[in-house]
Short mmCIF file of N, CA and C in Angstrom, two decimals:
data_model
loop_
_atom_site.label_atom_id
_atom_site.label_comp_id
_atom_site.label_asym_id
_atom_site.label_seq_id
_atom_site.Cartn_x
_atom_site.Cartn_y
_atom_site.Cartn_z
N UNK A 1 114.19 198.25 -88.48
CA UNK A 1 114.76 197.55 -89.62
C UNK A 1 115.93 196.68 -89.15
N UNK A 2 115.94 195.44 -89.59
CA UNK A 2 116.99 194.52 -89.22
C UNK A 2 118.18 194.74 -90.15
N UNK A 3 119.33 194.96 -89.55
CA UNK A 3 120.55 195.22 -90.32
C UNK A 3 121.08 193.92 -90.92
N UNK A 4 121.46 193.98 -92.21
CA UNK A 4 122.02 192.81 -92.88
C UNK A 4 123.42 192.55 -92.31
N UNK A 5 123.71 191.28 -92.09
CA UNK A 5 125.00 190.91 -91.52
C UNK A 5 126.04 190.75 -92.63
N UNK A 6 127.28 191.05 -92.30
CA UNK A 6 128.37 190.76 -93.21
C UNK A 6 128.62 189.26 -93.16
N UNK A 7 128.89 188.69 -94.31
CA UNK A 7 129.14 187.25 -94.38
C UNK A 7 130.14 186.99 -95.51
N UNK A 8 131.11 186.15 -95.24
CA UNK A 8 132.09 185.76 -96.24
C UNK A 8 131.93 184.28 -96.54
N UNK A 9 131.70 183.93 -97.80
CA UNK A 9 131.56 182.51 -98.14
C UNK A 9 132.81 181.72 -97.75
N UNK A 10 132.58 180.53 -97.21
CA UNK A 10 133.64 179.58 -96.85
C UNK A 10 134.60 180.08 -95.77
N UNK A 11 134.21 181.10 -95.04
CA UNK A 11 134.98 181.52 -93.86
C UNK A 11 134.31 180.89 -92.63
N UNK A 12 135.10 180.55 -91.64
CA UNK A 12 134.52 179.98 -90.42
C UNK A 12 133.94 181.08 -89.54
N UNK A 13 132.80 180.76 -88.95
CA UNK A 13 132.15 181.63 -87.98
C UNK A 13 131.85 180.83 -86.73
N UNK A 14 132.05 181.46 -85.60
CA UNK A 14 131.61 180.90 -84.32
C UNK A 14 130.21 181.48 -84.10
N UNK A 15 129.21 180.61 -84.19
CA UNK A 15 127.83 181.02 -84.02
C UNK A 15 127.36 180.62 -82.64
N UNK A 16 126.77 181.58 -81.94
CA UNK A 16 126.25 181.34 -80.59
C UNK A 16 124.78 181.73 -80.59
N UNK A 17 123.96 180.88 -80.01
CA UNK A 17 122.53 181.17 -79.89
C UNK A 17 122.09 180.81 -78.48
N UNK A 18 121.45 181.76 -77.79
CA UNK A 18 121.04 181.56 -76.40
C UNK A 18 119.53 181.56 -76.27
N UNK A 19 119.06 180.84 -75.25
CA UNK A 19 117.65 180.87 -74.92
C UNK A 19 117.28 182.22 -74.34
N UNK A 20 116.04 182.63 -74.53
CA UNK A 20 115.54 183.89 -74.01
C UNK A 20 115.71 183.91 -72.49
N UNK A 21 116.25 184.99 -71.96
CA UNK A 21 116.54 185.12 -70.53
C UNK A 21 117.44 184.01 -70.01
N UNK A 22 118.23 183.44 -70.93
CA UNK A 22 119.14 182.33 -70.62
C UNK A 22 118.41 181.10 -70.07
N UNK A 23 117.15 180.98 -70.43
CA UNK A 23 116.36 179.82 -69.99
C UNK A 23 116.68 178.63 -70.86
N UNK A 24 116.41 177.44 -70.34
CA UNK A 24 116.66 176.21 -71.08
C UNK A 24 115.78 176.15 -72.32
N UNK A 25 116.40 175.84 -73.43
CA UNK A 25 115.65 175.60 -74.66
C UNK A 25 115.81 174.14 -75.10
N UNK A 26 116.69 173.43 -74.41
CA UNK A 26 116.87 171.99 -74.63
C UNK A 26 116.64 171.33 -73.27
N UNK A 27 115.42 170.90 -73.02
CA UNK A 27 115.06 170.41 -71.70
C UNK A 27 115.36 168.93 -71.51
N UNK A 28 115.46 168.19 -72.61
CA UNK A 28 115.69 166.75 -72.53
C UNK A 28 116.73 166.34 -73.57
N UNK A 29 117.30 165.17 -73.40
CA UNK A 29 118.20 164.66 -74.45
C UNK A 29 117.49 164.57 -75.81
N UNK A 30 116.21 164.23 -75.82
CA UNK A 30 115.48 164.15 -77.08
C UNK A 30 115.46 165.51 -77.79
N UNK A 31 115.34 166.60 -77.03
CA UNK A 31 115.38 167.94 -77.64
C UNK A 31 116.72 168.17 -78.33
N UNK A 32 117.80 167.77 -77.68
CA UNK A 32 119.14 167.96 -78.26
C UNK A 32 119.32 167.09 -79.50
N UNK A 33 118.85 165.84 -79.44
CA UNK A 33 118.92 164.99 -80.62
C UNK A 33 118.07 165.55 -81.76
N UNK A 34 116.94 166.15 -81.40
CA UNK A 34 116.09 166.74 -82.44
C UNK A 34 116.82 167.90 -83.11
N UNK A 35 117.53 168.70 -82.35
CA UNK A 35 118.31 169.79 -82.95
C UNK A 35 119.35 169.23 -83.92
N UNK A 36 119.99 168.14 -83.55
CA UNK A 36 120.97 167.52 -84.46
C UNK A 36 120.29 167.02 -85.74
N UNK A 37 119.08 166.50 -85.62
CA UNK A 37 118.34 166.07 -86.81
C UNK A 37 117.99 167.28 -87.69
N UNK A 38 117.64 168.39 -87.06
CA UNK A 38 117.34 169.62 -87.81
C UNK A 38 118.58 170.11 -88.56
N UNK A 39 119.73 170.06 -87.91
CA UNK A 39 120.98 170.47 -88.57
C UNK A 39 121.25 169.54 -89.76
N UNK A 40 121.04 168.24 -89.56
CA UNK A 40 121.24 167.28 -90.65
C UNK A 40 120.29 167.57 -91.81
N UNK A 41 119.06 167.90 -91.51
CA UNK A 41 118.10 168.24 -92.56
C UNK A 41 118.55 169.51 -93.29
N UNK A 42 119.01 170.50 -92.56
CA UNK A 42 119.49 171.75 -93.17
C UNK A 42 120.67 171.46 -94.10
N UNK A 43 121.52 170.49 -93.69
CA UNK A 43 122.69 170.14 -94.49
C UNK A 43 122.28 169.53 -95.83
N UNK A 44 121.13 168.90 -95.89
CA UNK A 44 120.62 168.36 -97.15
C UNK A 44 120.16 169.48 -98.08
N UNK A 45 119.76 170.59 -97.51
CA UNK A 45 119.20 171.71 -98.26
C UNK A 45 120.23 172.79 -98.60
N UNK A 46 121.19 173.00 -97.72
CA UNK A 46 122.18 174.07 -97.87
C UNK A 46 123.59 173.49 -97.88
N UNK A 47 124.53 174.26 -98.42
CA UNK A 47 125.94 173.84 -98.46
C UNK A 47 126.69 174.47 -97.29
N UNK A 48 126.98 173.67 -96.28
CA UNK A 48 127.76 174.13 -95.14
C UNK A 48 128.41 172.93 -94.47
N UNK A 49 129.37 173.20 -93.62
CA UNK A 49 129.96 172.16 -92.78
C UNK A 49 130.31 172.79 -91.44
N UNK A 50 130.40 171.94 -90.45
CA UNK A 50 130.80 172.37 -89.11
C UNK A 50 132.08 171.63 -88.73
N UNK A 51 133.00 172.35 -88.13
CA UNK A 51 134.22 171.73 -87.61
C UNK A 51 134.05 171.38 -86.15
N UNK A 52 133.10 172.03 -85.47
CA UNK A 52 132.82 171.75 -84.05
C UNK A 52 131.42 172.24 -83.73
N UNK A 53 130.79 171.55 -82.78
CA UNK A 53 129.50 172.01 -82.27
C UNK A 53 129.34 171.51 -80.85
N UNK A 54 128.49 172.20 -80.10
CA UNK A 54 128.13 171.77 -78.76
C UNK A 54 126.76 172.35 -78.44
N UNK A 55 125.84 171.47 -78.06
CA UNK A 55 124.50 171.89 -77.69
C UNK A 55 124.39 171.74 -76.18
N UNK A 56 124.14 172.85 -75.50
CA UNK A 56 123.99 172.88 -74.06
C UNK A 56 122.51 173.06 -73.73
N UNK A 57 122.15 173.14 -72.47
CA UNK A 57 120.73 173.23 -72.14
C UNK A 57 120.11 174.57 -72.53
N UNK A 58 120.87 175.67 -72.41
CA UNK A 58 120.27 176.98 -72.70
C UNK A 58 120.94 177.73 -73.86
N UNK A 59 121.84 177.07 -74.57
CA UNK A 59 122.49 177.71 -75.72
C UNK A 59 123.20 176.65 -76.55
N UNK A 60 123.68 177.09 -77.71
CA UNK A 60 124.52 176.20 -78.51
C UNK A 60 125.63 177.00 -79.17
N UNK A 61 126.66 176.26 -79.60
CA UNK A 61 127.80 176.82 -80.32
C UNK A 61 128.03 176.00 -81.58
N UNK A 62 128.28 176.69 -82.69
CA UNK A 62 128.68 176.04 -83.94
C UNK A 62 129.96 176.72 -84.43
N UNK A 63 130.88 175.94 -84.95
CA UNK A 63 131.99 176.47 -85.73
C UNK A 63 131.67 176.04 -87.16
N UNK A 64 131.14 176.98 -87.95
CA UNK A 64 130.50 176.66 -89.21
C UNK A 64 131.06 177.50 -90.35
N UNK A 65 131.15 176.89 -91.53
CA UNK A 65 131.47 177.64 -92.75
C UNK A 65 130.46 177.21 -93.80
N UNK A 66 130.15 178.12 -94.71
CA UNK A 66 129.10 177.83 -95.67
C UNK A 66 129.36 178.45 -97.03
N UNK A 67 128.83 177.78 -98.04
CA UNK A 67 128.80 178.35 -99.39
C UNK A 67 127.51 179.16 -99.54
N UNK A 68 126.44 178.69 -98.94
CA UNK A 68 125.17 179.42 -98.95
C UNK A 68 125.20 180.47 -97.84
N UNK A 69 124.40 181.50 -98.01
CA UNK A 69 124.39 182.59 -97.03
C UNK A 69 124.07 182.06 -95.63
N UNK A 70 124.93 182.37 -94.70
CA UNK A 70 124.80 181.84 -93.34
C UNK A 70 123.46 182.22 -92.71
N UNK A 71 122.97 183.41 -92.96
CA UNK A 71 121.71 183.83 -92.35
C UNK A 71 120.55 182.93 -92.78
N UNK A 72 120.57 182.45 -94.02
CA UNK A 72 119.52 181.54 -94.48
C UNK A 72 119.60 180.20 -93.76
N UNK A 73 120.80 179.71 -93.56
CA UNK A 73 120.99 178.43 -92.86
C UNK A 73 120.53 178.55 -91.42
N UNK A 74 120.98 179.61 -90.76
CA UNK A 74 120.63 179.78 -89.35
C UNK A 74 119.14 180.04 -89.17
N UNK A 75 118.55 180.78 -90.08
CA UNK A 75 117.11 181.02 -90.01
C UNK A 75 116.35 179.70 -90.12
N UNK A 76 116.78 178.86 -91.04
CA UNK A 76 116.14 177.55 -91.22
C UNK A 76 116.25 176.70 -89.95
N UNK A 77 117.46 176.60 -89.41
CA UNK A 77 117.69 175.79 -88.21
C UNK A 77 116.90 176.34 -87.03
N UNK A 78 117.03 177.63 -86.78
CA UNK A 78 116.38 178.22 -85.60
C UNK A 78 114.86 178.21 -85.71
N UNK A 79 114.34 178.46 -86.89
CA UNK A 79 112.88 178.44 -87.06
C UNK A 79 112.33 177.03 -86.85
N UNK A 80 113.00 176.03 -87.43
CA UNK A 80 112.51 174.65 -87.27
C UNK A 80 112.58 174.21 -85.81
N UNK A 81 113.66 174.58 -85.11
CA UNK A 81 113.73 174.18 -83.70
C UNK A 81 112.69 174.94 -82.87
N UNK A 82 112.52 176.21 -83.13
CA UNK A 82 111.53 177.00 -82.40
C UNK A 82 110.12 176.43 -82.61
N UNK A 83 109.79 176.04 -83.84
CA UNK A 83 108.48 175.43 -84.11
C UNK A 83 108.32 174.13 -83.33
N UNK A 84 109.36 173.30 -83.34
CA UNK A 84 109.34 172.04 -82.60
C UNK A 84 109.12 172.30 -81.10
N UNK A 85 109.91 173.24 -80.56
CA UNK A 85 109.84 173.55 -79.13
C UNK A 85 108.44 174.07 -78.77
N UNK A 86 107.90 174.96 -79.57
CA UNK A 86 106.57 175.53 -79.30
C UNK A 86 105.50 174.46 -79.29
N UNK A 87 105.58 173.53 -80.25
CA UNK A 87 104.60 172.42 -80.29
C UNK A 87 104.78 171.49 -79.09
N UNK A 88 106.02 171.11 -78.83
CA UNK A 88 106.28 170.12 -77.77
C UNK A 88 105.91 170.64 -76.39
N UNK A 89 106.21 171.90 -76.11
CA UNK A 89 106.03 172.45 -74.77
C UNK A 89 104.86 173.43 -74.69
N UNK A 90 104.05 173.49 -75.75
CA UNK A 90 102.91 174.40 -75.77
C UNK A 90 103.35 175.82 -75.39
N UNK A 91 104.45 176.23 -76.00
CA UNK A 91 105.09 177.51 -75.69
C UNK A 91 104.60 178.59 -76.65
N UNK A 92 104.31 179.75 -76.13
CA UNK A 92 103.93 180.89 -76.95
C UNK A 92 105.00 181.97 -76.78
N UNK A 93 105.43 182.55 -77.87
CA UNK A 93 106.45 183.59 -77.81
C UNK A 93 107.79 183.07 -78.27
N UNK A 94 108.77 183.95 -78.24
CA UNK A 94 110.08 183.56 -78.75
C UNK A 94 110.85 182.75 -77.71
N UNK A 95 111.69 181.87 -78.19
CA UNK A 95 112.51 181.06 -77.28
C UNK A 95 113.95 181.55 -77.25
N UNK A 96 114.36 182.33 -78.25
CA UNK A 96 115.75 182.78 -78.33
C UNK A 96 115.88 184.19 -77.76
N UNK A 97 117.03 184.45 -77.17
CA UNK A 97 117.31 185.76 -76.57
C UNK A 97 117.33 186.85 -77.63
N UNK A 98 117.96 186.56 -78.76
CA UNK A 98 118.08 187.51 -79.86
C UNK A 98 118.45 186.75 -81.11
N UNK A 99 118.76 187.46 -82.18
CA UNK A 99 119.23 186.79 -83.39
C UNK A 99 120.54 186.06 -83.08
N UNK A 100 120.84 185.07 -83.92
CA UNK A 100 122.09 184.33 -83.71
C UNK A 100 123.27 185.30 -83.77
N UNK A 101 124.33 184.96 -83.07
CA UNK A 101 125.50 185.83 -82.97
C UNK A 101 126.68 185.17 -83.69
N UNK A 102 127.07 185.69 -84.87
CA UNK A 102 128.21 185.10 -85.58
C UNK A 102 129.50 185.90 -85.35
N UNK A 103 130.57 185.21 -85.09
CA UNK A 103 131.88 185.85 -84.93
C UNK A 103 132.80 185.27 -86.00
N UNK A 104 133.32 186.12 -86.88
CA UNK A 104 134.21 185.68 -87.94
C UNK A 104 135.52 185.18 -87.33
N UNK A 105 135.97 184.02 -87.77
CA UNK A 105 137.25 183.47 -87.32
C UNK A 105 138.28 183.81 -88.38
N UNK A 106 139.31 184.51 -87.97
CA UNK A 106 140.26 185.10 -88.93
C UNK A 106 141.45 184.20 -89.29
N UNK A 107 141.71 183.14 -88.50
CA UNK A 107 142.92 182.36 -88.75
C UNK A 107 142.72 180.90 -88.33
N UNK A 108 143.60 180.02 -88.82
CA UNK A 108 143.55 178.62 -88.37
C UNK A 108 143.74 178.50 -86.85
N UNK A 109 144.64 179.32 -86.28
CA UNK A 109 144.85 179.28 -84.83
C UNK A 109 143.59 179.71 -84.10
N UNK A 110 142.89 180.69 -84.66
CA UNK A 110 141.63 181.13 -84.08
C UNK A 110 140.59 180.02 -84.12
N UNK A 111 140.53 179.30 -85.23
CA UNK A 111 139.58 178.19 -85.35
C UNK A 111 139.88 177.10 -84.33
N UNK A 112 141.17 176.80 -84.13
CA UNK A 112 141.54 175.80 -83.13
C UNK A 112 141.13 176.25 -81.73
N UNK A 113 141.42 177.50 -81.39
CA UNK A 113 141.09 178.01 -80.06
C UNK A 113 139.58 178.01 -79.83
N UNK A 114 138.81 178.44 -80.83
CA UNK A 114 137.35 178.46 -80.69
C UNK A 114 136.81 177.04 -80.57
N UNK A 115 137.35 176.12 -81.36
CA UNK A 115 136.88 174.73 -81.27
C UNK A 115 137.14 174.15 -79.89
N UNK A 116 138.29 174.47 -79.31
CA UNK A 116 138.57 173.98 -77.95
C UNK A 116 137.58 174.59 -76.97
N UNK A 117 137.31 175.87 -77.09
CA UNK A 117 136.33 176.53 -76.22
C UNK A 117 134.96 175.86 -76.36
N UNK A 118 134.54 175.63 -77.60
CA UNK A 118 133.25 174.98 -77.84
C UNK A 118 133.21 173.60 -77.19
N UNK A 119 134.24 172.82 -77.43
CA UNK A 119 134.25 171.45 -76.91
C UNK A 119 134.34 171.39 -75.39
N UNK A 120 134.91 172.40 -74.77
CA UNK A 120 135.07 172.39 -73.31
C UNK A 120 133.84 172.90 -72.56
N UNK A 121 132.83 173.37 -73.27
CA UNK A 121 131.63 173.90 -72.62
C UNK A 121 131.02 172.99 -71.56
N UNK A 122 130.87 171.70 -71.79
CA UNK A 122 130.21 170.85 -70.78
C UNK A 122 130.97 170.72 -69.46
N UNK A 123 132.26 171.05 -69.44
CA UNK A 123 133.00 170.99 -68.17
C UNK A 123 133.28 172.37 -67.60
N UNK A 124 132.90 173.42 -68.32
CA UNK A 124 133.15 174.77 -67.84
C UNK A 124 131.92 175.38 -67.16
N UNK A 125 130.91 174.60 -66.92
CA UNK A 125 129.73 175.07 -66.21
C UNK A 125 130.01 175.06 -64.71
N UNK A 126 129.17 175.75 -63.92
CA UNK A 126 129.38 175.77 -62.46
C UNK A 126 129.47 174.36 -61.91
N UNK A 127 128.58 173.52 -62.35
CA UNK A 127 128.63 172.10 -62.01
C UNK A 127 128.86 171.37 -63.33
N UNK A 128 130.07 170.81 -63.54
CA UNK A 128 130.35 170.16 -64.83
C UNK A 128 129.28 169.12 -65.17
N UNK A 129 128.90 169.10 -66.44
CA UNK A 129 127.86 168.18 -66.90
C UNK A 129 128.39 166.76 -67.05
N UNK A 130 129.69 166.63 -67.26
CA UNK A 130 130.35 165.32 -67.38
C UNK A 130 131.74 165.45 -66.76
N UNK A 131 132.32 164.32 -66.40
CA UNK A 131 133.70 164.32 -65.92
C UNK A 131 134.68 164.23 -67.09
N UNK A 132 134.27 163.56 -68.14
CA UNK A 132 135.12 163.35 -69.31
C UNK A 132 134.40 163.95 -70.52
N UNK A 133 135.05 164.87 -71.22
CA UNK A 133 134.43 165.52 -72.38
C UNK A 133 133.92 164.52 -73.41
N UNK A 134 134.59 163.40 -73.54
CA UNK A 134 134.19 162.40 -74.53
C UNK A 134 132.87 161.74 -74.18
N UNK A 135 132.39 161.94 -72.95
CA UNK A 135 131.12 161.36 -72.53
C UNK A 135 129.92 162.27 -72.81
N UNK A 136 130.16 163.47 -73.32
CA UNK A 136 129.05 164.38 -73.59
C UNK A 136 128.57 164.16 -75.03
N UNK A 137 127.40 163.57 -75.21
CA UNK A 137 126.97 163.14 -76.56
C UNK A 137 126.46 164.24 -77.48
N UNK A 138 126.27 165.47 -76.98
CA UNK A 138 125.68 166.53 -77.78
C UNK A 138 126.74 167.52 -78.25
N UNK A 139 127.90 166.99 -78.52
CA UNK A 139 129.06 167.76 -78.95
C UNK A 139 129.80 166.93 -79.99
N UNK A 140 130.61 167.60 -80.79
CA UNK A 140 131.43 166.87 -81.76
C UNK A 140 132.67 166.26 -81.11
N UNK A 141 132.97 166.60 -79.86
CA UNK A 141 134.19 166.10 -79.24
C UNK A 141 134.27 164.58 -79.18
N UNK A 142 133.20 163.85 -78.86
CA UNK A 142 133.32 162.38 -78.83
C UNK A 142 133.81 161.79 -80.16
N UNK A 143 133.50 162.44 -81.27
CA UNK A 143 134.01 161.97 -82.57
C UNK A 143 135.52 162.18 -82.62
N UNK A 144 135.98 163.36 -82.20
CA UNK A 144 137.42 163.64 -82.19
C UNK A 144 138.16 162.75 -81.19
N UNK A 145 137.50 162.38 -80.11
CA UNK A 145 138.13 161.52 -79.10
C UNK A 145 138.00 160.05 -79.46
N UNK A 146 137.48 159.76 -80.64
CA UNK A 146 137.32 158.39 -81.15
C UNK A 146 136.42 157.53 -80.28
N UNK A 147 135.48 158.15 -79.58
CA UNK A 147 134.52 157.39 -78.78
C UNK A 147 133.21 157.18 -79.53
N UNK A 148 133.07 157.89 -80.64
CA UNK A 148 131.82 157.82 -81.39
C UNK A 148 132.16 157.96 -82.87
N UNK A 149 131.52 157.16 -83.70
CA UNK A 149 131.75 157.31 -85.14
C UNK A 149 131.05 158.59 -85.60
N UNK A 150 131.56 159.16 -86.66
CA UNK A 150 130.97 160.39 -87.18
C UNK A 150 129.73 160.05 -88.00
N UNK A 151 128.58 160.17 -87.37
CA UNK A 151 127.32 159.89 -88.07
C UNK A 151 126.69 161.17 -88.61
N UNK A 152 127.34 162.31 -88.42
CA UNK A 152 126.81 163.61 -88.85
C UNK A 152 127.51 164.02 -90.14
N UNK A 153 126.80 164.00 -91.25
CA UNK A 153 127.42 164.35 -92.53
C UNK A 153 127.86 165.80 -92.59
N UNK A 154 127.30 166.64 -91.74
CA UNK A 154 127.68 168.06 -91.72
C UNK A 154 128.99 168.29 -90.96
N UNK A 155 129.48 167.28 -90.22
CA UNK A 155 130.68 167.45 -89.40
C UNK A 155 131.93 167.12 -90.19
N UNK A 156 132.81 168.10 -90.30
CA UNK A 156 134.10 167.96 -90.99
C UNK A 156 135.19 167.89 -89.93
N UNK A 157 135.78 166.71 -89.76
CA UNK A 157 136.84 166.56 -88.74
C UNK A 157 138.24 166.75 -89.32
N UNK A 158 138.35 166.87 -90.62
CA UNK A 158 139.68 166.98 -91.23
C UNK A 158 140.29 168.38 -91.11
N UNK A 159 139.46 169.42 -91.19
CA UNK A 159 139.98 170.79 -91.23
C UNK A 159 140.77 171.15 -89.98
N UNK A 160 140.20 170.90 -88.81
CA UNK A 160 140.91 171.26 -87.58
C UNK A 160 142.22 170.49 -87.45
N UNK A 161 142.23 169.23 -87.88
CA UNK A 161 143.46 168.45 -87.82
C UNK A 161 144.52 169.06 -88.73
N UNK A 162 144.10 169.58 -89.88
CA UNK A 162 145.06 170.20 -90.80
C UNK A 162 145.63 171.50 -90.25
N UNK A 163 144.96 172.09 -89.26
CA UNK A 163 145.42 173.34 -88.66
C UNK A 163 146.45 173.12 -87.54
N UNK A 164 146.63 171.88 -87.12
CA UNK A 164 147.61 171.60 -86.06
C UNK A 164 149.01 171.86 -86.63
N UNK A 165 149.88 172.48 -85.84
CA UNK A 165 151.21 172.86 -86.31
C UNK A 165 152.26 171.84 -85.91
N UNK A 166 153.34 171.72 -86.71
CA UNK A 166 154.45 170.86 -86.32
C UNK A 166 155.01 171.31 -84.98
N UNK A 167 155.45 170.44 -84.13
CA UNK A 167 155.75 169.04 -84.43
C UNK A 167 154.52 168.13 -84.45
N UNK A 168 153.35 168.68 -84.27
CA UNK A 168 152.14 167.87 -84.33
C UNK A 168 152.00 167.28 -85.73
N UNK A 169 151.51 166.05 -85.79
CA UNK A 169 151.27 165.40 -87.08
C UNK A 169 149.83 165.60 -87.53
N UNK A 170 149.04 166.27 -86.69
CA UNK A 170 147.66 166.52 -87.06
C UNK A 170 146.77 165.30 -86.97
N UNK A 171 147.03 164.47 -85.96
CA UNK A 171 146.19 163.29 -85.78
C UNK A 171 144.99 163.64 -84.91
N UNK A 172 143.99 162.82 -84.98
CA UNK A 172 142.79 163.04 -84.20
C UNK A 172 143.11 162.98 -82.70
N UNK A 173 144.05 162.13 -82.31
CA UNK A 173 144.45 162.03 -80.90
C UNK A 173 145.14 163.32 -80.44
N UNK A 174 145.98 163.90 -81.31
CA UNK A 174 146.65 165.15 -80.94
C UNK A 174 145.63 166.28 -80.77
N UNK A 175 144.61 166.28 -81.62
CA UNK A 175 143.58 167.31 -81.47
C UNK A 175 142.82 167.12 -80.16
N UNK A 176 142.46 165.89 -79.85
CA UNK A 176 141.75 165.63 -78.58
C UNK A 176 142.63 166.05 -77.41
N UNK A 177 143.93 165.74 -77.47
CA UNK A 177 144.86 166.15 -76.40
C UNK A 177 144.93 167.68 -76.30
N UNK A 178 144.92 168.35 -77.45
CA UNK A 178 144.93 169.82 -77.47
C UNK A 178 143.71 170.37 -76.71
N UNK A 179 142.55 169.79 -76.95
CA UNK A 179 141.33 170.25 -76.26
C UNK A 179 141.41 170.00 -74.76
N UNK A 180 142.05 168.93 -74.37
CA UNK A 180 142.13 168.57 -72.96
C UNK A 180 143.33 169.21 -72.25
N UNK A 181 144.29 169.75 -72.97
CA UNK A 181 145.52 170.27 -72.38
C UNK A 181 145.26 171.34 -71.34
N UNK A 182 144.38 172.26 -71.59
CA UNK A 182 144.09 173.32 -70.64
C UNK A 182 143.53 172.75 -69.35
N UNK A 183 142.78 171.68 -69.47
CA UNK A 183 142.24 171.00 -68.29
C UNK A 183 143.37 170.55 -67.38
N UNK A 184 144.41 169.98 -67.96
CA UNK A 184 145.54 169.53 -67.15
C UNK A 184 146.19 170.71 -66.44
N UNK A 185 146.36 171.86 -67.11
CA UNK A 185 146.95 173.04 -66.50
C UNK A 185 146.07 173.56 -65.37
N UNK A 186 144.75 173.59 -65.59
CA UNK A 186 143.81 174.02 -64.53
C UNK A 186 143.92 173.15 -63.31
N UNK A 187 144.04 171.83 -63.53
CA UNK A 187 144.15 170.91 -62.40
C UNK A 187 145.44 171.12 -61.64
N UNK A 188 146.54 171.45 -62.35
CA UNK A 188 147.81 171.73 -61.68
C UNK A 188 147.68 172.96 -60.80
N UNK A 189 146.98 174.00 -61.27
CA UNK A 189 146.79 175.22 -60.47
C UNK A 189 145.99 174.91 -59.21
N UNK A 190 145.00 174.04 -59.32
CA UNK A 190 144.17 173.68 -58.18
C UNK A 190 145.01 172.92 -57.14
N UNK A 191 145.93 172.07 -57.61
CA UNK A 191 146.77 171.28 -56.70
C UNK A 191 147.82 172.15 -55.99
N UNK A 192 148.23 173.27 -56.62
CA UNK A 192 149.30 174.12 -56.04
C UNK A 192 148.85 174.84 -54.82
#
């Protein structure tokens, strides 16, 4: 029997979904764009928003809050992507390691920290996928870095900015700098 998950309406959750055996479930850029189209379609059907997302080759991260039950939204997204993947790659069997993993975010500071973690995924791999986070197109970070217009109606960029504390003014540039700040500290350690 599958245990029902606890869910709080309009609370942020960090949702993580991995490929089975950590195998790639997004083999091409088209696969990643298709996942974004599926999320957009789900947004037309369900009431939710994301403050951050990042789609990697073998997993994805969402910082999501919803009025509709999160399990219904995630079931819709994961089922549609799994069907697409099975058709495209003539795949039989499950593609996901397990059910999606939601972690309740308890505070604005927690949401900021999780969003930075999500956005930094493309440079935290053994071999960084990009040199500049703003160059990774399958993440919400390029929108925050003002390199890409927000074409995703499910993406809410205002909430994280409102969580920035004084003396920060909560600008999009300050948020982008916040995400990159740890990178500067890491580089200083490497130089020492």
